[in-house]
Each structure stands twice: as structure tokens, then as C-alpha cells.
mmCIF file of N, CA, C and O in Angstrom:
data_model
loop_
_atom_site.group_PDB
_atom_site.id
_atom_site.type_symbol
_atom_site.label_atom_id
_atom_site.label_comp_id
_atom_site.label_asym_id
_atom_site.label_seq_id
_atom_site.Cartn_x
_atom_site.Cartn_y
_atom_site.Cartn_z
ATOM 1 N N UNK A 1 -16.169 -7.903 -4.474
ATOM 2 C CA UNK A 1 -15.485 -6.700 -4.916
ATOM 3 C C UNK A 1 -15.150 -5.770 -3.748
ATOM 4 O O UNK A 1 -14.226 -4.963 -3.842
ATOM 5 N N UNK A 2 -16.031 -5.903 -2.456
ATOM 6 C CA UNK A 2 -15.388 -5.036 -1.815
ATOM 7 C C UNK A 2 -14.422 -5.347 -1.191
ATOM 8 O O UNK A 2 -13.583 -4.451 -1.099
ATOM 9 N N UNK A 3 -14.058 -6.801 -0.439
ATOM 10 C CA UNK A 3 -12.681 -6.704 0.337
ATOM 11 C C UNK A 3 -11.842 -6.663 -0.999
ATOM 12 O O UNK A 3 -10.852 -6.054 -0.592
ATOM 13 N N UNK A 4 -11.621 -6.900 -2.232
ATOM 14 C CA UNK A 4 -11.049 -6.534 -3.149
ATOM 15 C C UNK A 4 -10.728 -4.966 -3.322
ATOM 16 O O UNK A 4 -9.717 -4.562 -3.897
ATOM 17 N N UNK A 5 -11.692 -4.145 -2.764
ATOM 18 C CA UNK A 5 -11.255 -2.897 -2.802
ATOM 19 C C UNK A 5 -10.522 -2.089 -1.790
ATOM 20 O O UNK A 5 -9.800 -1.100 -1.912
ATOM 21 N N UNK A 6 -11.096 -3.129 -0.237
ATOM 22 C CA UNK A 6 -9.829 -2.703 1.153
ATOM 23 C C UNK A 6 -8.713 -3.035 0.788
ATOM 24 O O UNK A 6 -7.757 -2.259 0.811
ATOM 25 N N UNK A 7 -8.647 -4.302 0.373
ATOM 26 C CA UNK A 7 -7.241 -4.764 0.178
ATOM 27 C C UNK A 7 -6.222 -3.907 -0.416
ATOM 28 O O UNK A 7 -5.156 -3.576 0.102
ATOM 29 N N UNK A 8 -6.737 -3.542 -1.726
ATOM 30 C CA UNK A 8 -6.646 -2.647 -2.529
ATOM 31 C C UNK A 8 -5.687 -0.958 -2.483
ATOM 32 O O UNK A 8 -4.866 -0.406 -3.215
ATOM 33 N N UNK A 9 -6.700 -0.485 -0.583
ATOM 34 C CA UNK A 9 -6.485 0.680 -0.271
ATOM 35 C C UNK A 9 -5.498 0.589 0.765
ATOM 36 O O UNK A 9 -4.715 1.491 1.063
ATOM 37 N N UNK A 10 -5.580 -0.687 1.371
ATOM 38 C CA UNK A 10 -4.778 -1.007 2.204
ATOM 39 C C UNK A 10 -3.362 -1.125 1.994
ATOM 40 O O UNK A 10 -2.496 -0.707 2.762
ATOM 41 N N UNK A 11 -3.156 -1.806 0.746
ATOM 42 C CA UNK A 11 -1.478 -1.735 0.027
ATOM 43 C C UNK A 11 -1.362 -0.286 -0.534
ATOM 44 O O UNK A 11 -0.270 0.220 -0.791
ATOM 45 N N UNK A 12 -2.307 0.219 -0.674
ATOM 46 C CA UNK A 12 -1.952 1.592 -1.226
ATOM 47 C C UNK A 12 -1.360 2.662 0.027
ATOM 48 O O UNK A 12 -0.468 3.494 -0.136
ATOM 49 N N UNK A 13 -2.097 2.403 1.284
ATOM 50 C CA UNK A 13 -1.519 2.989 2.178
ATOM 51 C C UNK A 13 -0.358 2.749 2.899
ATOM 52 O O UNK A 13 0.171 3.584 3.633
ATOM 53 N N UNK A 14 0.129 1.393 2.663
ATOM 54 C CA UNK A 14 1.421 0.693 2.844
ATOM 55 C C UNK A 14 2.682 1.578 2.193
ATOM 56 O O UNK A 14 3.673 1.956 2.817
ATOM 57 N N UNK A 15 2.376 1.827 0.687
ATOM 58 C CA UNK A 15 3.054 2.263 -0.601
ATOM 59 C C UNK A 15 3.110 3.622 0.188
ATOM 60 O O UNK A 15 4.125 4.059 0.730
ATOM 61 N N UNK A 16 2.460 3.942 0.181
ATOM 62 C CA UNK A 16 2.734 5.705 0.781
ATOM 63 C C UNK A 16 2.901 5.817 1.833
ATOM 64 O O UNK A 16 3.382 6.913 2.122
ATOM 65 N N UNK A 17 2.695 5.044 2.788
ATOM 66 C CA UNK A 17 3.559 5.524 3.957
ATOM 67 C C UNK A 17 4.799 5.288 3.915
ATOM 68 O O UNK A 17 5.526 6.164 4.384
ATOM 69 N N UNK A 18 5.304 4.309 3.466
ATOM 70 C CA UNK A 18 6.799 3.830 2.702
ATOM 71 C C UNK A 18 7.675 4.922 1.838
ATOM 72 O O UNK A 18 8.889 4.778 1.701
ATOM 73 N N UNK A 19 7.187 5.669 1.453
ATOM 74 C CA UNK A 19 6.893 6.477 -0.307
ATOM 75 C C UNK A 19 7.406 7.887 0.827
ATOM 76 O O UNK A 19 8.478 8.464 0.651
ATOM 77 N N UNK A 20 6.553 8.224 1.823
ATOM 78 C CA UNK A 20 6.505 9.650 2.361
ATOM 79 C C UNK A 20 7.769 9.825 3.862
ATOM 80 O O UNK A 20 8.315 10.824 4.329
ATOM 81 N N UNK A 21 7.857 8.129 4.301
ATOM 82 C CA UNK A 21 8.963 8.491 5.080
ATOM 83 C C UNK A 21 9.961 7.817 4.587
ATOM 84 O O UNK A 21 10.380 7.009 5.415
ATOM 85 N N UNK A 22 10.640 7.793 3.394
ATOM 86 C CA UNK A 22 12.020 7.935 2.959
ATOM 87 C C UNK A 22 12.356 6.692 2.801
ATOM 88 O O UNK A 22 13.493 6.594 2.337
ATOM 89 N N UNK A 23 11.630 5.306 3.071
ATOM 90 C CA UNK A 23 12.240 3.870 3.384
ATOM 91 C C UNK A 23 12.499 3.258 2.229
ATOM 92 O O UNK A 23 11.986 2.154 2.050
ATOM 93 N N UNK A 24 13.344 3.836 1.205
ATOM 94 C CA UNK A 24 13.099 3.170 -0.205
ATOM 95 C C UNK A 24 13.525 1.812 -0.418
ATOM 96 O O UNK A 24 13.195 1.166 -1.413
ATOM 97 N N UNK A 25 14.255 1.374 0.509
ATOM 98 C CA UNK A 25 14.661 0.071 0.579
ATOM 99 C C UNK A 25 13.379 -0.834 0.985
ATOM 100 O O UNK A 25 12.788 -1.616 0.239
ATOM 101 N N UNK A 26 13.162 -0.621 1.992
ATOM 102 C CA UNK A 26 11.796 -1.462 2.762
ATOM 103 C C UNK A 26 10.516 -1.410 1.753
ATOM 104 O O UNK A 26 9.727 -2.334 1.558
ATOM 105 N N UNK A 27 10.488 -0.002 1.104
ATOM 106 C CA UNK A 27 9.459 0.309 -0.169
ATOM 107 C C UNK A 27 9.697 -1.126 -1.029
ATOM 108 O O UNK A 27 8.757 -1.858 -1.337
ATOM 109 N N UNK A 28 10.807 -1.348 -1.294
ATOM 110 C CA UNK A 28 11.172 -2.121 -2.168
ATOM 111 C C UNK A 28 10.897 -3.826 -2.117
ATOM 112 O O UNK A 28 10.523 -4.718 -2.879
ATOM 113 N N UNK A 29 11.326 -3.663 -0.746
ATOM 114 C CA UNK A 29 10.753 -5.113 0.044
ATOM 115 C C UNK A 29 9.163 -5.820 -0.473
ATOM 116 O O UNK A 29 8.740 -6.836 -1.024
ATOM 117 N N UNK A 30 8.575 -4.344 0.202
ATOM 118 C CA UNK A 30 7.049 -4.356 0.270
ATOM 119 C C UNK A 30 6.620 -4.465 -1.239
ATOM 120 O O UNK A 30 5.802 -5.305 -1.615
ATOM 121 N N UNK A 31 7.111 -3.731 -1.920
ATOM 122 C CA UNK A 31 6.748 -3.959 -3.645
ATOM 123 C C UNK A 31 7.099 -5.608 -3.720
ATOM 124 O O UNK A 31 6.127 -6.262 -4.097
ATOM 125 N N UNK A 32 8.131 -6.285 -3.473
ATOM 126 C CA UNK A 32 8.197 -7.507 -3.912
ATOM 127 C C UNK A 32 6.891 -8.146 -3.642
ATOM 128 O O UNK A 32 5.982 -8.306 -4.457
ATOM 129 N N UNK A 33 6.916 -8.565 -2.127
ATOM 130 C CA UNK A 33 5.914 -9.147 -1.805
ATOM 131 C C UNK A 33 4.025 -8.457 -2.238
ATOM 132 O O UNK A 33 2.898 -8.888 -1.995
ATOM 133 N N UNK A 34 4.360 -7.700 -2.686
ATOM 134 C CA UNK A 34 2.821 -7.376 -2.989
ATOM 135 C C UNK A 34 2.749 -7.321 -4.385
ATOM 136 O O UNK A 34 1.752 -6.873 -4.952
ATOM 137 N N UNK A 35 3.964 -7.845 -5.127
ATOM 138 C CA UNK A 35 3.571 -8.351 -6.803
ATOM 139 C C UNK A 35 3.096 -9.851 -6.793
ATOM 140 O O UNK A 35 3.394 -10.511 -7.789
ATOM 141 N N UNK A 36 2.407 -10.455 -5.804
ATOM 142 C CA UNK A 36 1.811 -11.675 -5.333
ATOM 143 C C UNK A 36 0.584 -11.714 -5.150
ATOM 144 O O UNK A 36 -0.202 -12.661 -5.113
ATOM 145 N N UNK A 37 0.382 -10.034 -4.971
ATOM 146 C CA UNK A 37 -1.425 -9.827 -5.353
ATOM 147 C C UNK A 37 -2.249 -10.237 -6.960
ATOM 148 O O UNK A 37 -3.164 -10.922 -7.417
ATOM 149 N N UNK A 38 -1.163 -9.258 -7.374
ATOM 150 C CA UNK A 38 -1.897 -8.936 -8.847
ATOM 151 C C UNK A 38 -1.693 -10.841 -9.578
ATOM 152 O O UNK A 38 -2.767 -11.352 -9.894
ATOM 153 N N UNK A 39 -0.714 -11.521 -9.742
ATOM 154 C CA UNK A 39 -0.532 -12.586 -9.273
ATOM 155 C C UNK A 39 -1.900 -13.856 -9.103
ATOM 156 O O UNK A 39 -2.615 -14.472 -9.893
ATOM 157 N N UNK A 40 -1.756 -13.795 -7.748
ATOM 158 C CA UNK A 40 -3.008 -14.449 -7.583
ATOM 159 C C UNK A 40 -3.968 -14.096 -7.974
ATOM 160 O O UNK A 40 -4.730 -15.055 -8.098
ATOM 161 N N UNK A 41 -4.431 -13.137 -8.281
ATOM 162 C CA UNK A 41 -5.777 -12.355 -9.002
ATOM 163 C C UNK A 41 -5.859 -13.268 -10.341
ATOM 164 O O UNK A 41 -6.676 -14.169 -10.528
ATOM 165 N N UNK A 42 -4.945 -12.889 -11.142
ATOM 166 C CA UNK A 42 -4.457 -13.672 -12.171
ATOM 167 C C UNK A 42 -4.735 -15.349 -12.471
ATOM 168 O O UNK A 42 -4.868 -15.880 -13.574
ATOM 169 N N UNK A 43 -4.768 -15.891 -11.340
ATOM 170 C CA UNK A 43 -4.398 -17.427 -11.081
ATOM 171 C C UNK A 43 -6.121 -16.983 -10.992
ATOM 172 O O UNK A 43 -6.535 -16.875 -12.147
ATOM 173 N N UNK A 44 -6.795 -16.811 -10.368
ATOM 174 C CA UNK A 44 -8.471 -16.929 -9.760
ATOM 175 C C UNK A 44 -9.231 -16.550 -11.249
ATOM 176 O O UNK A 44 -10.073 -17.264 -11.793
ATOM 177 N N UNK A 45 -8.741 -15.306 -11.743
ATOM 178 C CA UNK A 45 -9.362 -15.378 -12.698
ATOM 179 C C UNK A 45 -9.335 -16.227 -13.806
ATOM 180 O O UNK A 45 -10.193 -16.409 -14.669
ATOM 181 N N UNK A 46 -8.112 -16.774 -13.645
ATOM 182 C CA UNK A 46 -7.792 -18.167 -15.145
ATOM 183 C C UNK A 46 -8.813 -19.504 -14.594
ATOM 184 O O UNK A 46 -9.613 -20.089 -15.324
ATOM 185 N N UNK A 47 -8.615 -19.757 -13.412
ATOM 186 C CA UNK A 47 -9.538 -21.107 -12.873
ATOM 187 C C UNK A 47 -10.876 -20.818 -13.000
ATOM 188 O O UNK A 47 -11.745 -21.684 -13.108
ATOM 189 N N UNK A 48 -11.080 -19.595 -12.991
ATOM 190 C CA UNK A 48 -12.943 -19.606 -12.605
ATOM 191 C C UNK A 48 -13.045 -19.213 -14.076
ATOM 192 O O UNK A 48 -13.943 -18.379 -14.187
ATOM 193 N N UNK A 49 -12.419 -19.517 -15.358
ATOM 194 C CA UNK A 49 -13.004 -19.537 -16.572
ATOM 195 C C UNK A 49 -13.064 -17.981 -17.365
ATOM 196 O O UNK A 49 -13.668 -17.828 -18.426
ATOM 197 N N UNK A 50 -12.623 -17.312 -16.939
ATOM 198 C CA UNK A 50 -12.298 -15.897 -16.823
ATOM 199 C C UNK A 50 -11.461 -15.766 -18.367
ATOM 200 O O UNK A 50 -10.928 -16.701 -18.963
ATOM 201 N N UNK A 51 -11.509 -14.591 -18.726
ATOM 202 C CA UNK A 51 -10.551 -14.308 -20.604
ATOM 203 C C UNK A 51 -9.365 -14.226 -19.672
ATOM 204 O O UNK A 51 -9.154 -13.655 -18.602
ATOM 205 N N UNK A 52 -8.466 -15.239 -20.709
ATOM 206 C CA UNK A 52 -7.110 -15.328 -20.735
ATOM 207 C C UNK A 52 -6.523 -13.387 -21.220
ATOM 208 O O UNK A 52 -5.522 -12.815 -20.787
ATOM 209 N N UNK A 53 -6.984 -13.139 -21.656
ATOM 210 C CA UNK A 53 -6.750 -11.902 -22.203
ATOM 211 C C UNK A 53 -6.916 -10.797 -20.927
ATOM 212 O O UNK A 53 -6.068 -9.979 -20.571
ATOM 213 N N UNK A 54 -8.018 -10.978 -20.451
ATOM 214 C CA UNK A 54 -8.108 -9.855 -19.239
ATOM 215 C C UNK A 54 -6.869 -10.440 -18.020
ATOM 216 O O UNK A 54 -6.132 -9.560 -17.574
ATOM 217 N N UNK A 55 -6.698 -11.596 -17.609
ATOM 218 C CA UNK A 55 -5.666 -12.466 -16.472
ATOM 219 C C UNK A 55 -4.377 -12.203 -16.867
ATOM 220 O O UNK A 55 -3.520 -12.324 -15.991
ATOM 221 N N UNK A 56 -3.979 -11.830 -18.113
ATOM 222 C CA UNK A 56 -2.524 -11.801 -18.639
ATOM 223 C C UNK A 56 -2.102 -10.543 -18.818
ATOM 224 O O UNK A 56 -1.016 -10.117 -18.426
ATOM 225 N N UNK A 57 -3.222 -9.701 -19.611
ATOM 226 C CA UNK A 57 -3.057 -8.785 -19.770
ATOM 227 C C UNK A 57 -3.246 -7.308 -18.906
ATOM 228 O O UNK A 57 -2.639 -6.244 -19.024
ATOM 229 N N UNK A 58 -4.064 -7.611 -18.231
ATOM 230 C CA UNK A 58 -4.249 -6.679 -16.435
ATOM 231 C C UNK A 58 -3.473 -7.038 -15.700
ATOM 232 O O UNK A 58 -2.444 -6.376 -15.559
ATOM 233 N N UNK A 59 -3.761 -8.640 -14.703
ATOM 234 C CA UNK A 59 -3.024 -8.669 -13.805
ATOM 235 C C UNK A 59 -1.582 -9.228 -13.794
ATOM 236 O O UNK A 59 -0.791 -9.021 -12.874
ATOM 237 N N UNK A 60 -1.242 -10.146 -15.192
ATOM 238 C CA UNK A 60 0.021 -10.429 -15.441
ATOM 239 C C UNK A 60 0.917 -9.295 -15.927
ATOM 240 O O UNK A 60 2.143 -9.331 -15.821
ATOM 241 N N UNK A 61 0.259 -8.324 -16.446
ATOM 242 C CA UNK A 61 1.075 -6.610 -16.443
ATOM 243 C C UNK A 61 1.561 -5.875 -15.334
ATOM 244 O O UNK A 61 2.656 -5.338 -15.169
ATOM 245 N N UNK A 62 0.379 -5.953 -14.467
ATOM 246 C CA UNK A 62 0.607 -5.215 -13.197
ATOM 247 C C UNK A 62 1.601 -5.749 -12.407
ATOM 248 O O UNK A 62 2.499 -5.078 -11.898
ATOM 249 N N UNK A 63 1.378 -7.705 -12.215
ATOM 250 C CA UNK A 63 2.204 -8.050 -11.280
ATOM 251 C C UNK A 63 3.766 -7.821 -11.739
ATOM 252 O O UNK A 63 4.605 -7.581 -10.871
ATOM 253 N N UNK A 64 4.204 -7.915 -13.387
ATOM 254 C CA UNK A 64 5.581 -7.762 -13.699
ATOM 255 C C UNK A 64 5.920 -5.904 -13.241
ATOM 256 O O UNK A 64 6.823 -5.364 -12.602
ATOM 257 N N UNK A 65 4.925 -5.484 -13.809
ATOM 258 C CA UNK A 65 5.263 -3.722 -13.165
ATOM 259 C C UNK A 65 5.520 -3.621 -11.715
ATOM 260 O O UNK A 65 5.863 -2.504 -11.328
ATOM 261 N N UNK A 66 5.449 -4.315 -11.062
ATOM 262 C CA UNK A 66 5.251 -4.120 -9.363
ATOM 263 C C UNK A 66 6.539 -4.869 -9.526
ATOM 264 O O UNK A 66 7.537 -4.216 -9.221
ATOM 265 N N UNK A 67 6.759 -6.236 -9.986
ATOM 266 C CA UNK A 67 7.915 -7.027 -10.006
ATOM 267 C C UNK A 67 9.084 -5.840 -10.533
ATOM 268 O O UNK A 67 9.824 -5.388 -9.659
ATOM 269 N N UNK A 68 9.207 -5.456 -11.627
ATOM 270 C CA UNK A 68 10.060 -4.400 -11.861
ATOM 271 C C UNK A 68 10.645 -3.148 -11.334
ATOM 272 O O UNK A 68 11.751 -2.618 -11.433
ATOM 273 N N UNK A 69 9.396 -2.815 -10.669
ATOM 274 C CA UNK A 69 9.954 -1.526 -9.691
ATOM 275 C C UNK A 69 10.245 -1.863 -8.423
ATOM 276 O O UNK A 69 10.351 -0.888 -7.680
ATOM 277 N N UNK A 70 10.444 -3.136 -7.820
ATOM 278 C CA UNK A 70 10.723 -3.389 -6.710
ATOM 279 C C UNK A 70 12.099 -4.101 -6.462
ATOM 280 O O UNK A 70 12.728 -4.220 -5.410
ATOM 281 N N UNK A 71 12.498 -4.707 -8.199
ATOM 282 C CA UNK A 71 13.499 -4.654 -8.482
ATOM 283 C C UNK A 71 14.316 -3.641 -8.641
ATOM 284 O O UNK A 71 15.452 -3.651 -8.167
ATOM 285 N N UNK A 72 13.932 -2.860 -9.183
ATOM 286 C CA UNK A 72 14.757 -1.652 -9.102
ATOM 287 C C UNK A 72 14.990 -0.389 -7.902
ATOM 288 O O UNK A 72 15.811 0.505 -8.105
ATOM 289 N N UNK A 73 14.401 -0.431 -7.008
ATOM 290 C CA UNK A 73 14.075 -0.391 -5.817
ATOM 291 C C UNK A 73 15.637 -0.718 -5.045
ATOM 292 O O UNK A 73 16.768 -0.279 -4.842
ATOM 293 N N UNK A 74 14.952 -1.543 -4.874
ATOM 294 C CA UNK A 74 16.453 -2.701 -4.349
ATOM 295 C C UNK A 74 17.486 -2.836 -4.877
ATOM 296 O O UNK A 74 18.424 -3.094 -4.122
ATOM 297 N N UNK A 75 17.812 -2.716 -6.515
ATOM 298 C CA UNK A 75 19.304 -2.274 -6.707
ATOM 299 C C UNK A 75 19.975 -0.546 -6.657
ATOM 300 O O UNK A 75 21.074 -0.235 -7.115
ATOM 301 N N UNK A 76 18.967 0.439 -5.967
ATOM 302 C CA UNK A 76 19.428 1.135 -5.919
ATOM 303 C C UNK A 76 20.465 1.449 -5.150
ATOM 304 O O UNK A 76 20.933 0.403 -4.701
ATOM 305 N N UNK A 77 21.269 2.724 -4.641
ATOM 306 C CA UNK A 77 22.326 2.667 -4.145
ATOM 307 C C UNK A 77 22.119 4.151 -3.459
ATOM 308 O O UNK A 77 21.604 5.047 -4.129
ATOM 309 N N UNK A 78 22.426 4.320 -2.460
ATOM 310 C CA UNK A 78 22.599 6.168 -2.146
ATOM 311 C C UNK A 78 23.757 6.317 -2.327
ATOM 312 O O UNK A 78 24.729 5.695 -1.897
ATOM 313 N N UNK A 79 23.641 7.411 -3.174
ATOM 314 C CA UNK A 79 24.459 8.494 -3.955
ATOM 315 C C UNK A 79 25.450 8.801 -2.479
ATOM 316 O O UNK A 79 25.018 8.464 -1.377
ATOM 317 N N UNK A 80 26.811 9.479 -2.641
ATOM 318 C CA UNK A 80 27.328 10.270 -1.675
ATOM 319 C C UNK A 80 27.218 11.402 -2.104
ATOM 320 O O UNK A 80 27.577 12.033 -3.098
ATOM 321 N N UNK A 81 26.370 11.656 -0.721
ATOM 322 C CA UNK A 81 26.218 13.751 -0.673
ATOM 323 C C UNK A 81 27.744 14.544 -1.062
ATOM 324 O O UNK A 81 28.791 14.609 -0.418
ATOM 325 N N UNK A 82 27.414 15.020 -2.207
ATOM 326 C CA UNK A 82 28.744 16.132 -3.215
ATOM 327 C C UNK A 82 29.376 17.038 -2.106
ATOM 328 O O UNK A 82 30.321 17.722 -2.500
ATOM 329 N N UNK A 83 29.123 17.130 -1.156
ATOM 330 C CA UNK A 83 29.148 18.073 -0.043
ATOM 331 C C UNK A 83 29.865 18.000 1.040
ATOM 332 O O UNK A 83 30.329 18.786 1.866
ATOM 333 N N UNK A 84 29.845 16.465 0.779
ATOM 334 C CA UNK A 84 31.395 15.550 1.879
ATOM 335 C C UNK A 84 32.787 15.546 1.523
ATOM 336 O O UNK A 84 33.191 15.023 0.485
ATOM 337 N N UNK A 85 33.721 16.267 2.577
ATOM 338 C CA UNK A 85 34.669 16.415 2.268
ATOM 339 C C UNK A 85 35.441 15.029 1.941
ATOM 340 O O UNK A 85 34.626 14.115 1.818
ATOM 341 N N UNK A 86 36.638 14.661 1.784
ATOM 342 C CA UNK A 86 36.882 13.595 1.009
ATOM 343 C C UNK A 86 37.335 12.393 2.392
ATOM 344 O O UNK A 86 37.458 11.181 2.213
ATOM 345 N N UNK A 87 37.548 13.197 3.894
ATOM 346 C CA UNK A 87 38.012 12.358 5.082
ATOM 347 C C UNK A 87 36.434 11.671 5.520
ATOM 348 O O UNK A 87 36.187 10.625 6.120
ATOM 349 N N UNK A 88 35.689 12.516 5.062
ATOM 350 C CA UNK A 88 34.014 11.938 5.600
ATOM 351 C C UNK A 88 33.471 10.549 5.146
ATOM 352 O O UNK A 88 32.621 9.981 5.832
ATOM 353 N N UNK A 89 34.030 9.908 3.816
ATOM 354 C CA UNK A 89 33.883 8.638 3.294
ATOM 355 C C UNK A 89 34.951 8.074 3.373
ATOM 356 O O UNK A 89 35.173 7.235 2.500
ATOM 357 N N UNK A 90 35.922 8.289 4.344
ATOM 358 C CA UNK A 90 36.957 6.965 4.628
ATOM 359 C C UNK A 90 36.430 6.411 5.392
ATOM 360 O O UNK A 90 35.459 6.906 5.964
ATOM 361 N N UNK A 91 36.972 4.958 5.722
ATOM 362 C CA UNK A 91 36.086 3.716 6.778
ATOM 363 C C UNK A 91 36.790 4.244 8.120
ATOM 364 O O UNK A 91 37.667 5.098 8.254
ATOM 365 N N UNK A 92 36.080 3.408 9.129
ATOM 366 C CA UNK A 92 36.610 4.016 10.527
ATOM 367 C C UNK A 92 37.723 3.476 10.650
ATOM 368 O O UNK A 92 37.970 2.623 9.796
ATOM 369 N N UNK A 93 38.478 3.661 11.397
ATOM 370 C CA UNK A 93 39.874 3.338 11.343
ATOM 371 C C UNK A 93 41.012 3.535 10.579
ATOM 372 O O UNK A 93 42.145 3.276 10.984
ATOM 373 N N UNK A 94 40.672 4.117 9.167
ATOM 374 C CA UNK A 94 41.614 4.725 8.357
ATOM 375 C C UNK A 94 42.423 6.105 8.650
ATOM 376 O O UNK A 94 41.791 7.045 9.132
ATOM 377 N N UNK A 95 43.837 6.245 8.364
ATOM 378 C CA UNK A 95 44.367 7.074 8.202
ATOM 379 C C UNK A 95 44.017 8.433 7.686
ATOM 380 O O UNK A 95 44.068 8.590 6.466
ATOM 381 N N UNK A 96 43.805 9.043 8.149
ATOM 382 C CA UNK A 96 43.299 10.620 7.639
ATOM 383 C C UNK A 96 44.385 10.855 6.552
ATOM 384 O O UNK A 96 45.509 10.367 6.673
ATOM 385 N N UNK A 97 43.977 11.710 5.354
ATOM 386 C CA UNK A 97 44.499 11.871 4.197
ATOM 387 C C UNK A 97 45.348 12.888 4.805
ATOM 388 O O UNK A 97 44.918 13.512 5.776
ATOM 389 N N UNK A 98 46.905 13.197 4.177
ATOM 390 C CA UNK A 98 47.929 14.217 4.369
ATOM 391 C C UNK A 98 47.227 15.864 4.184
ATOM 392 O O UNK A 98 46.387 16.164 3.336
ATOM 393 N N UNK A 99 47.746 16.675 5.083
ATOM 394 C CA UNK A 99 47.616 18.157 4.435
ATOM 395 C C UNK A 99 48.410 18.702 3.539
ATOM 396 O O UNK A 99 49.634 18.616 3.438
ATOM 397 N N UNK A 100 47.279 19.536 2.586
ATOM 398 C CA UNK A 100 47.800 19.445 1.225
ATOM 399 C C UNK A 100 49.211 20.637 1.726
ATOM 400 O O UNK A 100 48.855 21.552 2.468
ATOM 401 N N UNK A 101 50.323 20.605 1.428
ATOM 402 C CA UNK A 101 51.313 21.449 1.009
ATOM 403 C C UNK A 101 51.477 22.855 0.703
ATOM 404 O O UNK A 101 50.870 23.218 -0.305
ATOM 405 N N UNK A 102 52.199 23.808 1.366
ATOM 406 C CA UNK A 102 51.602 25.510 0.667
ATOM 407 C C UNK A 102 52.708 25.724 -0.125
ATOM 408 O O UNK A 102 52.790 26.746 -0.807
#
């Protein structure tokens, strides 16, 4: 139980350092690969004779919740800041839009 509990604190500090400097993409990454915890937990507890009920229902919950938000994670999109004039989201090399007419 205890490297079960570093491990534990260790992805948790992953999650928040991810979480506090802005990387929601990489957040997202890291969520994939660490819905492979709860996962294998899952798999150990079904072999060593363990309730199907606690393996499915704990860690086969958790790992789809981690699976889900890391999916969603990753299809997010950044918004364009309302605040950009309309020449600020043309691609480079485009024609600057006409001045409007008095």
C-alpha cells in the first residue's frame, strides 16, 4: 500500500503541475497515459481473486473517468481572444483587409 500511495501522489503532482502552468494539451497527454494506472490496478485485482465488483466498479470507473477527461482535453480548441482585431487572425502572407470607406 505504500508505493501504491507514492505513486498515487506522484501522478497527482504531475496533474497539478500541468493543471497550474496552463499545458492543457500536455495535461491531456498525461491523463491518457495515466488511465493505465487505474487499469492495471483493475487487472491485479481480478487475478489475485479480488470482487469483480470492487475491480469494475472503482478502478474500471476511474480508469474510463481519466479516459474521458483526457479525451476531452485533447479535443479542445483555444477560443480566439474577442479582443483581436479582425487583420490579427489572417494567416501570414495574406492580404490585409480594405479600409472601411467614410
Amino acid at each position: 500500500m505504500a508505493v501504491k500511495g507514492v505513486r498515487d501522489v506522484a501522478t497527482g503532482l504531475v496533474i497539478l503541475a500541468l493543471l497550474l502552468t496552463g499545458h492543457r494539451r500536455a495535461l491531456g497527454w498525461a491523463m491518457a497515459a495515466i488511465a493505465f494506472v487505474p487499469v492495471g490496478d483493475m487487472v491485479i485485482v481480478l487475478n489475485s481473486g479480488g470482487p469483480a465488483g470492487t475491480a469494475y466498479g472503482v478502478h474500471g470507473a476511474t480508469a474510463l473517468a481519466v479516459a474521458v477527461t483526457a479525451a476531452l482535453l485533447l479535443r479542445e480548441r483555444p477560443a480566439r481572444p474577442a479582443c483581436l482585431p479582425a487583420d490579427a487572425a489572417r494567416p501570414a502572407g495574406a492580404a490585409p483587409s480594405p479600409a472601411p470607406s467614410a
